[in-house]
CSV table of C-alpha atoms in Angstrom, one decimal:
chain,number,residue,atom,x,y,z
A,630,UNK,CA,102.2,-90.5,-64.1
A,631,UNK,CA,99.8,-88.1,-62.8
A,632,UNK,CA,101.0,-84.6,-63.3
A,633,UNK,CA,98.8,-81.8,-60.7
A,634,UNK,CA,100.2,-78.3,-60.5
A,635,UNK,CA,102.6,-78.5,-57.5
A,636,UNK,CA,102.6,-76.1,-54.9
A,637,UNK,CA,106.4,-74.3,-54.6
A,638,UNK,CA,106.4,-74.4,-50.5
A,639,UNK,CA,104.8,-77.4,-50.2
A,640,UNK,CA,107.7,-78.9,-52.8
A,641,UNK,CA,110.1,-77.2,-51.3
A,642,UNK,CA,108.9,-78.5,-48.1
A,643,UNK,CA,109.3,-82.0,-49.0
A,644,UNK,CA,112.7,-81.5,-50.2
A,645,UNK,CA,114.2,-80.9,-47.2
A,646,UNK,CA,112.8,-84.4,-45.9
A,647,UNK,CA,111.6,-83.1,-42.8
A,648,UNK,CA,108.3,-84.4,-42.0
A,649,UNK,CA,105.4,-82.1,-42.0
A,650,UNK,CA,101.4,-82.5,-42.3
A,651,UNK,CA,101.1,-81.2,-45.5
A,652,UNK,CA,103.4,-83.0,-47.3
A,653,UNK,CA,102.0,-86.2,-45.8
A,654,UNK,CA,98.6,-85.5,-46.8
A,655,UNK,CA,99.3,-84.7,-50.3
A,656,UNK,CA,101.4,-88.0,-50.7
A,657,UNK,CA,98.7,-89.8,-48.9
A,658,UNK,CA,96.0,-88.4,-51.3
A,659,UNK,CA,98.2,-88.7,-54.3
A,660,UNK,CA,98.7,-92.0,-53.4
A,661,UNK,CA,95.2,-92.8,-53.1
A,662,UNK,CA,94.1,-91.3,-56.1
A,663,UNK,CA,96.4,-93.4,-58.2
A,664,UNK,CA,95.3,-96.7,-56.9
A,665,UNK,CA,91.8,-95.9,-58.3
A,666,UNK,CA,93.0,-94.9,-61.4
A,667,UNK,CA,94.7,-98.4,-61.8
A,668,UNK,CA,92.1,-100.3,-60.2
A,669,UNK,CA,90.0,-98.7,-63.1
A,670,UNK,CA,92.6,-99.4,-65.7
A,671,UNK,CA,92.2,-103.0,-64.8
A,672,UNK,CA,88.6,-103.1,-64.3
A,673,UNK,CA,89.2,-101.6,-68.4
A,674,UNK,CA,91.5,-104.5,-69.5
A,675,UNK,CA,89.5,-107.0,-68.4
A,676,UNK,CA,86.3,-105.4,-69.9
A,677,UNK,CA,88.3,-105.2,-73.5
A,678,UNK,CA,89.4,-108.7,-73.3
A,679,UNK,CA,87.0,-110.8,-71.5
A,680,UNK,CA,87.2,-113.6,-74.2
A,681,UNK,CA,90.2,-114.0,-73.3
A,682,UNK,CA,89.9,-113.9,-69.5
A,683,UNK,CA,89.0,-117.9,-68.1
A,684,UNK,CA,85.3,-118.3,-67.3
A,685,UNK,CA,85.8,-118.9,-63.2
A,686,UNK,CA,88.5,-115.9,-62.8
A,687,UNK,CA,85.5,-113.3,-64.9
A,688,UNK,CA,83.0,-114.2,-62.4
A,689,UNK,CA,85.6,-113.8,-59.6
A,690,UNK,CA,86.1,-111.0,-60.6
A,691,UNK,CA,83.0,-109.4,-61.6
A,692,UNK,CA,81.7,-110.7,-58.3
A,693,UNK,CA,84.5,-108.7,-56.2
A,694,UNK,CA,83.8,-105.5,-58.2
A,695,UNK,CA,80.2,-105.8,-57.3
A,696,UNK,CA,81.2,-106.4,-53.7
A,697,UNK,CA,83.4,-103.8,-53.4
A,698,UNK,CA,81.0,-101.3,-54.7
A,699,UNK,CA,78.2,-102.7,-51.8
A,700,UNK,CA,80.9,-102.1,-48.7
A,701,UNK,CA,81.9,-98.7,-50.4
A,702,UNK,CA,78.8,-97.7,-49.9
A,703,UNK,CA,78.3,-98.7,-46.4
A,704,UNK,CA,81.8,-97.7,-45.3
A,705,UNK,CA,84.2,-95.7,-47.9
A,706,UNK,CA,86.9,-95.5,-44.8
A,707,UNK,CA,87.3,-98.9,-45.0
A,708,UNK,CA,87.3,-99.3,-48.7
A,709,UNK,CA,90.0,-96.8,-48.4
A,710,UNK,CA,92.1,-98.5,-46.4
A,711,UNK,CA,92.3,-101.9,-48.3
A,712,UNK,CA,93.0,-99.7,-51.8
A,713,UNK,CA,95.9,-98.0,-50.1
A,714,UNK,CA,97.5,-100.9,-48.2
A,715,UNK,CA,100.7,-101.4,-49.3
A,716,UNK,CA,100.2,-104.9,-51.0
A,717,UNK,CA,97.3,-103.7,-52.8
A,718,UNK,CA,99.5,-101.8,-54.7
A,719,UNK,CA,102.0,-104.9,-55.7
A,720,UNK,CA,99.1,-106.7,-56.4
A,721,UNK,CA,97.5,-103.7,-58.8
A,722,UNK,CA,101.0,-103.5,-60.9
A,723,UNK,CA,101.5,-107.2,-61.1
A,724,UNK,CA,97.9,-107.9,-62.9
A,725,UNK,CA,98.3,-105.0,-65.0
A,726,UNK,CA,101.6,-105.7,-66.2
A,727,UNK,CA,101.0,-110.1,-66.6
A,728,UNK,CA,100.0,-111.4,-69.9
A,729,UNK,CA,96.5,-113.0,-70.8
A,730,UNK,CA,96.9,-116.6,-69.1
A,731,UNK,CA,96.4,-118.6,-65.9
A,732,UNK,CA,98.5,-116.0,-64.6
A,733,UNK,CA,96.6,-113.2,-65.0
A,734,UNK,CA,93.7,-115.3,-64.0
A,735,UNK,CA,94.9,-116.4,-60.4
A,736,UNK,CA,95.9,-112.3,-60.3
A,737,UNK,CA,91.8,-111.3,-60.9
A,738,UNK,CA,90.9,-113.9,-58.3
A,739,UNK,CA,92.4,-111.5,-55.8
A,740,UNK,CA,89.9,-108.8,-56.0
A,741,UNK,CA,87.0,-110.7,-54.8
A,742,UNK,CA,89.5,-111.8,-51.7
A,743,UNK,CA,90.3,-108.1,-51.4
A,744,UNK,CA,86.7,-107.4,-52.0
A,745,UNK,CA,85.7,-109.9,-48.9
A,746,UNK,CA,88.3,-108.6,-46.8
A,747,UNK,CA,86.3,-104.6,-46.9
A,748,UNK,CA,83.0,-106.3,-46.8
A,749,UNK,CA,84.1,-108.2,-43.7
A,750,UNK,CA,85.3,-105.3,-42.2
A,751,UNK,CA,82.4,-102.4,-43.2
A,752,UNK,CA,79.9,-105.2,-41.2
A,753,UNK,CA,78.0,-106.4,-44.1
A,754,UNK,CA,76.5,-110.1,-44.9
A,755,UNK,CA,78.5,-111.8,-46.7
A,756,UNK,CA,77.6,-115.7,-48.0
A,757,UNK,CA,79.4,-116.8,-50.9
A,758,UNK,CA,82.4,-119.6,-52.1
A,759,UNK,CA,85.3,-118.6,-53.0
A,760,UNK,CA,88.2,-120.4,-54.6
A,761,UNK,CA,91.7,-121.6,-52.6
A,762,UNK,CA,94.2,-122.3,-54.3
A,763,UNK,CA,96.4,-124.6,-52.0
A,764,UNK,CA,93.3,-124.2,-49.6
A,765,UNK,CA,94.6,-121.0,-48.7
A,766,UNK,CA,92.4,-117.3,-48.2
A,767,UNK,CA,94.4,-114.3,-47.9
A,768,UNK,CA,92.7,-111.8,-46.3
A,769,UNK,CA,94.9,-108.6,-46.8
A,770,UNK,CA,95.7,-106.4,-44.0
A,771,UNK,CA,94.4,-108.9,-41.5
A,772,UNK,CA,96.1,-112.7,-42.2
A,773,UNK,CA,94.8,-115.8,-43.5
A,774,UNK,CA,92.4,-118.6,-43.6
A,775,UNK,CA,94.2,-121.9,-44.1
A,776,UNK,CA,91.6,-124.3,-44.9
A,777,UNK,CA,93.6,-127.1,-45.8
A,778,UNK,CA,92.8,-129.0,-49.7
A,779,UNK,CA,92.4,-127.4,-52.1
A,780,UNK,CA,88.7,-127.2,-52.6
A,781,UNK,CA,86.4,-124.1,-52.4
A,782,UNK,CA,85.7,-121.8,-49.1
A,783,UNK,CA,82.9,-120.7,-47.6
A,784,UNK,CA,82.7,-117.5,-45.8
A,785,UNK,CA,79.5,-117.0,-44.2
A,786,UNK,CA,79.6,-113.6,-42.2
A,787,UNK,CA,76.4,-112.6,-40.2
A,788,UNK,CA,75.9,-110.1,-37.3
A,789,UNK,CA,79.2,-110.1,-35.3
A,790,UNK,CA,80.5,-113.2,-36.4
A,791,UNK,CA,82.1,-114.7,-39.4
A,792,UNK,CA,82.7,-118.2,-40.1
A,793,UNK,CA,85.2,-119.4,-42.8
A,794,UNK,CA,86.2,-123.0,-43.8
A,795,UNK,CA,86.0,-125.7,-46.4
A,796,UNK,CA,82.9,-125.4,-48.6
A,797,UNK,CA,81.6,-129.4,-47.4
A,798,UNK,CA,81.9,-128.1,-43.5
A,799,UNK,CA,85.3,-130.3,-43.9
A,800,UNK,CA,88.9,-128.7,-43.2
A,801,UNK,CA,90.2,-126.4,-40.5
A,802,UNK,CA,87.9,-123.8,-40.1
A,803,UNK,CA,88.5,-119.7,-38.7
A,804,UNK,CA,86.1,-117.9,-36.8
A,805,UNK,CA,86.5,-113.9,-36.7
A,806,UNK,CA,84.4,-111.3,-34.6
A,807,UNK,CA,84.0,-108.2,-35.6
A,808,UNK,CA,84.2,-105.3,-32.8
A,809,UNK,CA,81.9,-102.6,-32.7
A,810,UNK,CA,82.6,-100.7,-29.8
A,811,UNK,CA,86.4,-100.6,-30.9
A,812,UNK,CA,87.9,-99.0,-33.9
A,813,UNK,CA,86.0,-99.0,-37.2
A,814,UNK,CA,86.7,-102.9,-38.7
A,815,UNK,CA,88.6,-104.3,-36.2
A,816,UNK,CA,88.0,-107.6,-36.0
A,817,UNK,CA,90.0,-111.3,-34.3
A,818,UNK,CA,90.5,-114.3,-35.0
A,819,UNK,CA,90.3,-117.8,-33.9
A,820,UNK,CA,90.4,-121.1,-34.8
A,821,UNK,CA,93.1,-124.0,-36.6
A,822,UNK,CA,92.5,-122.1,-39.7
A,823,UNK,CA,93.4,-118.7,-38.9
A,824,UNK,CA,96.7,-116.8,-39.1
A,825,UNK,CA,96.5,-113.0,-38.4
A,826,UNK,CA,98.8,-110.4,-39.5
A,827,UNK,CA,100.8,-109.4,-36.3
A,828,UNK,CA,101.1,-105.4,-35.1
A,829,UNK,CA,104.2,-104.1,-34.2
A,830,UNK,CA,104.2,-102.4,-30.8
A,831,UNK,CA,102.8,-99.0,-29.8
A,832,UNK,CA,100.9,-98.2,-33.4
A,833,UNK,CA,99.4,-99.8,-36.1
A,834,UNK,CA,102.2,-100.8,-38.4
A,835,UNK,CA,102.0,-104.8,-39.1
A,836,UNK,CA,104.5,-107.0,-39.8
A,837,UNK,CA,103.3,-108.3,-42.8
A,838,UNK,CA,104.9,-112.1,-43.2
A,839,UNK,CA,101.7,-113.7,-44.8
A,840,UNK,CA,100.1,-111.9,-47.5
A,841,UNK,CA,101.4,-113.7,-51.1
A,842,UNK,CA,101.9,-109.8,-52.6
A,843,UNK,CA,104.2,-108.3,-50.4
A,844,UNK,CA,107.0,-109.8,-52.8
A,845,UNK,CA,105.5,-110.6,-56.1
A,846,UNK,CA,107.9,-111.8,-58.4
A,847,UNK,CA,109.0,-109.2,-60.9
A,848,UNK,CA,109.3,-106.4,-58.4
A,849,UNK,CA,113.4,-105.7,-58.8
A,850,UNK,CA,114.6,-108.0,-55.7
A,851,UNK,CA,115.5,-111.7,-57.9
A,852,UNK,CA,118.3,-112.1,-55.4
A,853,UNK,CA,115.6,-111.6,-52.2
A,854,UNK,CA,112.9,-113.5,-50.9
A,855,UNK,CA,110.5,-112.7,-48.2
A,856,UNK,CA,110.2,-114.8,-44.6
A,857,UNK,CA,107.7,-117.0,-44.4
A,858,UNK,CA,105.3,-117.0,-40.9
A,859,UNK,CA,107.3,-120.1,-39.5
A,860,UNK,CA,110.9,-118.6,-39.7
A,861,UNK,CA,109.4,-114.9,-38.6
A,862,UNK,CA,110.1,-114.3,-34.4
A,863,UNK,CA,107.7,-111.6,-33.5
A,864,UNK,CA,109.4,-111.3,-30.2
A,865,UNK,CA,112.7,-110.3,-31.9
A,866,UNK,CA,111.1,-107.8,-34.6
A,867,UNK,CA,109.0,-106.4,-31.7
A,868,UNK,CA,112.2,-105.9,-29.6
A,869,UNK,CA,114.3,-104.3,-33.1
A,870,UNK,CA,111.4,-101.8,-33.7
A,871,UNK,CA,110.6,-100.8,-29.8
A,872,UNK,CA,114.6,-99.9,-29.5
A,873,UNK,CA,114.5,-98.3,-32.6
A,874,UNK,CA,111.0,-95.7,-32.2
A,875,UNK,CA,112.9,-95.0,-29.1
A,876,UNK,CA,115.9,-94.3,-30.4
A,877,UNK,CA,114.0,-92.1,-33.0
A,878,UNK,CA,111.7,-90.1,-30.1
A,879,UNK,CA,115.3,-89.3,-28.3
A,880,UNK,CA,116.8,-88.2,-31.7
A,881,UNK,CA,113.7,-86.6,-33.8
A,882,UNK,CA,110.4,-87.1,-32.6
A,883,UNK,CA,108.8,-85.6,-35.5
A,884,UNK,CA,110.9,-88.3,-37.5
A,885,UNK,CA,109.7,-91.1,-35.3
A,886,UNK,CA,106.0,-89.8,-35.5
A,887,UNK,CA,106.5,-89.8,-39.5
A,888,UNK,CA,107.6,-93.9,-39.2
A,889,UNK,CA,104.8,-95.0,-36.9
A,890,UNK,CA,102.0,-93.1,-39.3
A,891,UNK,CA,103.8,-93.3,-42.6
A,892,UNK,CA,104.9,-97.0,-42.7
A,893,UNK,CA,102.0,-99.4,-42.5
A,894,UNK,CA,104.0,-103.0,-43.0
A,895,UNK,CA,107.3,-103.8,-42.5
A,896,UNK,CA,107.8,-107.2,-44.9
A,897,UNK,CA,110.6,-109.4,-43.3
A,898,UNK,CA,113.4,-110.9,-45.6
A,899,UNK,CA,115.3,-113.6,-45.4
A,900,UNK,CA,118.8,-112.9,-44.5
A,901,UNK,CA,121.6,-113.3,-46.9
A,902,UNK,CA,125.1,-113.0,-44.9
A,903,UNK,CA,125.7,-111.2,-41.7
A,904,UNK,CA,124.3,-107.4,-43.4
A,905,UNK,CA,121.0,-106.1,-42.7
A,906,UNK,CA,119.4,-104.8,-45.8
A,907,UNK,CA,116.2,-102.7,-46.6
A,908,UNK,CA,114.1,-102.1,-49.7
A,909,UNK,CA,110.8,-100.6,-51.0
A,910,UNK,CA,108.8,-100.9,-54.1
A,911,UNK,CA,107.6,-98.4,-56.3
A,912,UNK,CA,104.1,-99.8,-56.2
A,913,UNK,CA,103.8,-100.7,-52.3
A,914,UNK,CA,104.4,-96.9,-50.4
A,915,UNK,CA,103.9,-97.7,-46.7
A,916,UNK,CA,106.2,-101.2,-46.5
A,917,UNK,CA,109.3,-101.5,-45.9
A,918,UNK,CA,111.3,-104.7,-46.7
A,919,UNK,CA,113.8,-105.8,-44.7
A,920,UNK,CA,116.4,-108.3,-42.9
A,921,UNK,CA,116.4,-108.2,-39.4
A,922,UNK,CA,118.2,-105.6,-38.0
A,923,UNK,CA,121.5,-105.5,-36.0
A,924,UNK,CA,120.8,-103.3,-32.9
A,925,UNK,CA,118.5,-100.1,-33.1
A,926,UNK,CA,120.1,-97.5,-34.4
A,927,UNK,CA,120.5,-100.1,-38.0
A,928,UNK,CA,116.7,-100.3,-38.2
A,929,UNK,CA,116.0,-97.1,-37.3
A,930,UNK,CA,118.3,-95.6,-39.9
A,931,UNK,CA,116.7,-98.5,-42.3
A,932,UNK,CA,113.5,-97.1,-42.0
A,933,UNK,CA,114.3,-93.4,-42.5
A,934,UNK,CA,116.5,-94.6,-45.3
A,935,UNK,CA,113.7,-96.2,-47.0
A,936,UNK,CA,110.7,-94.3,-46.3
A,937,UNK,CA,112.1,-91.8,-48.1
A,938,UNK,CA,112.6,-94.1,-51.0
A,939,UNK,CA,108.8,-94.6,-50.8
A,940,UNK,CA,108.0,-90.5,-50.5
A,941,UNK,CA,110.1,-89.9,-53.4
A,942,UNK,CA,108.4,-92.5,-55.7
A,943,UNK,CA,105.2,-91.3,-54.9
A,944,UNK,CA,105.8,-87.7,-55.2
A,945,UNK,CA,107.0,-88.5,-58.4
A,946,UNK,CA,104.5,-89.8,-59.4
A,947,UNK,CA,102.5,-87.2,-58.8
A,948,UNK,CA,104.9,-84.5,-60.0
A,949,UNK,CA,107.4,-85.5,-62.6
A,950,UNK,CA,110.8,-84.5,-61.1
A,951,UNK,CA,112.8,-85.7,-63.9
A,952,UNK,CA,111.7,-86.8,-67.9
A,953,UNK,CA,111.2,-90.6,-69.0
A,954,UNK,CA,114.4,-91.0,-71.5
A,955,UNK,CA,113.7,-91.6,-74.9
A,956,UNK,CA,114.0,-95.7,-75.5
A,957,UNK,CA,115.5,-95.3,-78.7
A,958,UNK,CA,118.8,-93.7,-76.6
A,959,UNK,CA,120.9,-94.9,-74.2
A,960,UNK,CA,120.1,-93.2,-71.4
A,961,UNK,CA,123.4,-91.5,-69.0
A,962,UNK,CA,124.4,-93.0,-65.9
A,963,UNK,CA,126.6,-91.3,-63.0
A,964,UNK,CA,129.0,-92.7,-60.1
A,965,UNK,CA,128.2,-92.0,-57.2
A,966,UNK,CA,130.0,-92.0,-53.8
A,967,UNK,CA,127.7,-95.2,-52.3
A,968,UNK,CA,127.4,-97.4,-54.9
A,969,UNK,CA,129.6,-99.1,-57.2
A,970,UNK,CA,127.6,-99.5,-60.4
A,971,UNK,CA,126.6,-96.4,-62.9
A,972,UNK,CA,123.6,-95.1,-62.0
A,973,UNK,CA,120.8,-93.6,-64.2
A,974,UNK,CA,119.3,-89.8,-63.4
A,975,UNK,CA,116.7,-91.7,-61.2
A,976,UNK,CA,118.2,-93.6,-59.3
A,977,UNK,CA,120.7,-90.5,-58.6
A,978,UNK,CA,118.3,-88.5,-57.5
A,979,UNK,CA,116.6,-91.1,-55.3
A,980,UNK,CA,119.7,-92.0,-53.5
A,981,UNK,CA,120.4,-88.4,-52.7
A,982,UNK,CA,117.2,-87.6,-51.1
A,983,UNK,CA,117.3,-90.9,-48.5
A,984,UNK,CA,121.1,-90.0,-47.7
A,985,UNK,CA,119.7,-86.4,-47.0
A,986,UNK,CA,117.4,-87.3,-45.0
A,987,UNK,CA,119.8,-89.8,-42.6
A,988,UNK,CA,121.9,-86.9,-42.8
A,989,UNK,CA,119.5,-84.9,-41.4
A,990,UNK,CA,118.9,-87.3,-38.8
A,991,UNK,CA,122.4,-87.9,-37.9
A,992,UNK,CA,122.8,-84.2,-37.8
A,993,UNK,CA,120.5,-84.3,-35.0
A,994,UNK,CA,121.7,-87.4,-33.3
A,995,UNK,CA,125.2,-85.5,-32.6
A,996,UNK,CA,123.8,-82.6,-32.0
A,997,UNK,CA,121.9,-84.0,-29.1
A,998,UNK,CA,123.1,-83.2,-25.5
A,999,UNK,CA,123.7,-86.3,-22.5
A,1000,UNK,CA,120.4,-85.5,-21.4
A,1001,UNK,CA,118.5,-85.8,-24.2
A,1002,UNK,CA,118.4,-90.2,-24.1
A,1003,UNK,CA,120.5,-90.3,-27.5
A,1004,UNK,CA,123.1,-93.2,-26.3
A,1005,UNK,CA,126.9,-91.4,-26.6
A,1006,UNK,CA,128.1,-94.1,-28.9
A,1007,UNK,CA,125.4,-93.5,-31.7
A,1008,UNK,CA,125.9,-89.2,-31.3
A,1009,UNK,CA,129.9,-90.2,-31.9
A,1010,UNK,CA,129.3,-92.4,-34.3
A,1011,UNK,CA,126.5,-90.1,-36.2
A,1012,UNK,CA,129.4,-87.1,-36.6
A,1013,UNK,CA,131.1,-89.7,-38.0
A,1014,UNK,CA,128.5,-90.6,-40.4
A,1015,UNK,CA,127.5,-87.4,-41.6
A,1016,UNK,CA,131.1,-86.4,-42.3
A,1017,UNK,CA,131.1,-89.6,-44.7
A,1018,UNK,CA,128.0,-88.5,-46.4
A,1019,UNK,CA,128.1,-85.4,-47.0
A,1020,UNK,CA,130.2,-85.0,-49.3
A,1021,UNK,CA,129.0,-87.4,-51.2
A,1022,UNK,CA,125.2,-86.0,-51.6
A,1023,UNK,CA,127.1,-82.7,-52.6
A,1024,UNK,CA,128.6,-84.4,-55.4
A,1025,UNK,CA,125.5,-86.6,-56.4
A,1026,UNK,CA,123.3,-83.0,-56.2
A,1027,UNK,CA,125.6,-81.3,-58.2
A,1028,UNK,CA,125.3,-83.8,-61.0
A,1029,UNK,CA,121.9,-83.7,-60.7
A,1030,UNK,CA,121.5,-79.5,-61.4
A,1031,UNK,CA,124.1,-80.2,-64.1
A,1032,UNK,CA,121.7,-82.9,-65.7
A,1033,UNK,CA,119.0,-81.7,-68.2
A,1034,UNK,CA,116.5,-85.1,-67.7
A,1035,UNK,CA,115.3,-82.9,-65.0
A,1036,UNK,CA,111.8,-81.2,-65.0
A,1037,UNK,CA,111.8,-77.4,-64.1
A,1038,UNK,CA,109.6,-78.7,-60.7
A,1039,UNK,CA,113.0,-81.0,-60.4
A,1040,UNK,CA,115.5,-78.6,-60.9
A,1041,UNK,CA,113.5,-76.7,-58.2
A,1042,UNK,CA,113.2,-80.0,-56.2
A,1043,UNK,CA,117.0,-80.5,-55.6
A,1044,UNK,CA,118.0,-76.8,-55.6
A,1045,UNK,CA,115.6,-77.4,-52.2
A,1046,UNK,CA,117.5,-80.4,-51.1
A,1047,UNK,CA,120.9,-78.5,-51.8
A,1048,UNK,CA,119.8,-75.5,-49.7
A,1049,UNK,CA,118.9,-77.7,-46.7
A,1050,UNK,CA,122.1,-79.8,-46.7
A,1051,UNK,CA,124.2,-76.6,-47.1
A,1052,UNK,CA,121.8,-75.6,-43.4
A,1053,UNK,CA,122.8,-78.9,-42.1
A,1054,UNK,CA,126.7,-78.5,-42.9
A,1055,UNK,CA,126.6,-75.2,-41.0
A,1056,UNK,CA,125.5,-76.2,-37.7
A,1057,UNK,CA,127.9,-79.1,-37.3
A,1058,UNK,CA,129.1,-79.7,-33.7
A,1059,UNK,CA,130.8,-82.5,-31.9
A,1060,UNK,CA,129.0,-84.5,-29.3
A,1061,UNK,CA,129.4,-83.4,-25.7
C-alpha cells in the first residue's frame, strides 16, 4: 500500500460517490504513482535474480527498459499513458507475483512490446526484432500485429511510417502511420497483419477484445473468460454503450462525464446464461469487464456499479481504509443483503460503496421530471430499486462502524457514505 496523509474534504468527498475533479485527479495520480513503483519493483527482481532469468527474456527485457527510458524522454505523456492503461497494470501484478520459469520469462518479454508500443507512438526510430510467440505482437492500447509463424518480427519505424512483419520479409505484414497534425500518438493501421483496438463511440474508451492481459489467469474470475476479436460485434457493444451514455446524460451528466473519462476499456466476456455480469480487477482501474448488456439502463448501471469498484481499490490503496488481518487468524466475515456467501470486512465495504453510488443514481433517475429524457419505465423502476437497496447498504454500513479492521481514515470514510445515503433517503419522491 501507499499510505499519503489524506485530505478530510477531499475523503469525504469521494465517499459520497459523486464525481468531482479533485477526487479524480488524486486517484489518477495515485494510480500513476503506483505503477512506477511496481514497474521499479520488477525492474529490482529481475536485477536480484538475473541468473535465474533465461538469456533471450534478460535481453528483452533490458532492451525495453532502455527503450522506454529513450521515448520518456522525447514524450513523458505518452509514456504515461501506456503505464496507466489498464492492462499494464494486470500485466505488472502477474510478473511480479509468477515464479522464476518460462513463465515469468514470456511475462518480461512484454516490456519491450510495451516499450515499442510508447516509442511508436512518441515518433521515434525504431529498428529492432522482436520475438512472437504464436507470431503474434501485442501492441497495447492500439491492437495487434499478427504475423503468422512463429518466428521473429521486425518493426522498422522511420518518419511517419512503421512497418511490421516477419523478420525474413515473409508473413502478413502491418503498416501503421503515425499522425502529426492529430492528437499526440495517434496513429492507423493497415494491412493483413493488423488488428486494432476498436473505440467506443463519442470518447476514447476502447473496447479492448485483443490484448492477452486484460484477463490474465489468476486475477479472481476462474469461472470467466474474456471474448475473443471473432465472437466480439462492435456494432452491438457500440449500440449498448451509445443508449447507455444517453441514458446517463438524461439521468446524471456529471456521472456520465465520470464513465467516458474514468473508464478507458471495457473488456467483453463471454456470456454464461441469459444474466449480464460486470467485474473489475484490483490491478486494472479504468476497465471494466463485462457480458453484453441487456438494454441500456443494465450497462449503464454496470458501469457505475463497477467503476466504483475500481475507485475504491485504488483509493485504498493509497489510503488504507481498513487493516490487513493477521494470517495467523481467521479473519470475520458478515451477511449481507446482496449476496449469499459471508463476506470479509473488504469485500463489505466495497459492496456498499458501488450500491451507494447506484443508489445515488437511481435516486436521481426517479427524481427526474417527463421532460428531462429519463424513459418513465426506468424512473418507476429506479424507486423501485432504491427502496430494495437501501436498506440493505444501511445494514452493511452499520456493520462496517461496528467493525474495528477499520482505519481511523475508514471509520471516517463510511461515516461519509452513511451521511450521504441518509441525504439520499430524505429527498425520496415518486416519479411524475
Amino acid at each position: 500500500m501507499i499510505a499519503v496523509p489524506p485530505d478530510p474534504a477531499l475523503l469525504a468527498g469521494l465517499a459520497t460517490t459523486r464525481p468531482g475533479p479533485a477526487g479524480a485527479a488524486f486517484l489518477r495520480t495515485g494510480m500513476h504513482a503506483r505503477r512506477l513503483l511496481l514497474l521499479r519493483t520488477l525492474l529490482v527482481r529481475v536485477r536480484r535474480h538475473r541468473e535465474a532469468v533465461a538469456p533471450a527474456a534478460l535481453r528483452s527485457f533490458e532492451a525495453g527498459w532502455l527503450l522506454f527510458e529513450r521515448a520518456e524522454r522525447a514524450r513523458p505523456d505518452v509514456v504515461r499513458a501506456a503505464l496507466d492503461y489498464p492492462t499494464t497494470g494486470a500485466w505488472l501484478a502477474t510478473a511480479l507475483t509468477e515464479p522464476p520459469g518460462d513463465g515469468l520469462d514470456g511475462h518480461l518479454a512484454h516490456l519491450e512490446l510495451l516499450a515499442v508500443t510508447a516509442a511508436l507512438r512518441a515518433g521515434l526510430p525504431v529498428d529492432l526484432v522482436v520475438e512472437a510467440p504464436g507470431g503474434v505482437i501485442p501492441l497495447p492500447g492500439l491492437g495487434r500485429v499478427e504475423a503468422g509463424g512463429a518466428g521473429p518480427v521486425r518493426i522498422d519505424a522511420r518518419a511517419r511510417s512503421v512497418r511490421i512483419g516477419g523478420g525474413d520479409g515473409t508473413g502478413s505484414r502491418a503498416v501503421l502511420r503515425r499522425h502529426a497534425r492529430v492528437a499526440a500518438g495517434t496513429l492507423t493501421g493497415s494491412g493483413p497483419g493488423w488488428r486494432g483496438l476498436r473505440a467506443l463511440p463519442g470518447g476514447a474508451t476502447r473496447l479492448e477484445d485483443l490484448d492477452p492481459y486484460r484477463l490474465p489467469p489468476g486475477m479472481g474470475m476462474p469461472a470467466r473468460a474474456a471474448a475473443d476479436r471473432a465472437d466480439t460485434d462492435h456494432a452491438d457493444w457500440a449500440g449498448s454503450w451509445i443508449a447507455a451514455r444517453g441514458l446517463l446524460r438524461a439521468t446524471d451528466r456529471a456521472r456520465a462525464f465520470e464513465v467516458g473519462r474514468s473508464v478507458d476499456a471495457v473488456v467483453p466476456l463471454v456470456p454464461l446464461g441469459t444474466r449480464s455480469i460486470g467485474a473489475t480487477l484490483s490491478a486494472a482501474p479504468g476497465a471494466i469487464l463485462m457480458t453484453p448488456a441487456v438494454g441500456a439502463p443494465d450497462m449503464a448501471e454496470t458501469l457505475v456499479h463497477e467503476l466504483h469498484h475500481s475507485k475504491l481499490a485504488t483509493l485504498h490503496e493509497l489510503v488504507p481504509l481498513h487493516r490487513p488481518h493477521p494470517p495467523d487468524r481467521t479473519a470475520p466475515t458478515y451477511r449481507v443483503g446482496w449476496r449469499r456467501d459471508l463476506r470479509p470486512v473488504g469485500s463489505v465495504l466495497q459492496g456498499a460503496y458501488a450500491h451507494l453510488a447506484l443508489a445515488d443514481l437511481w435516486q436521481r433517475a426517479a427524481r427526474a421530471g417527463r421532460a428531462s429524457g429519463v424513459p418513465g419505465q426506468w424512473r418507476a423502476q429506479s424507486v423501485r430499486q432504491f427502496d430494495h437497496i437501501h436498506d440493505q447498504v444501511v445494514e452493511a454500513l452499520a456493520i462496517l462502524l461496528e467493525s474495528d479492521e477499520l482505519t481511523n481514515e475508514g471509520r471516517e470514510f463510511v461515516r461519509q457514505m452513511s451521511k450521504h445515503l441518509a441525504s439520499l433517503s430524505s429527498g425520496r419522491r415518486a416519479p411524475e
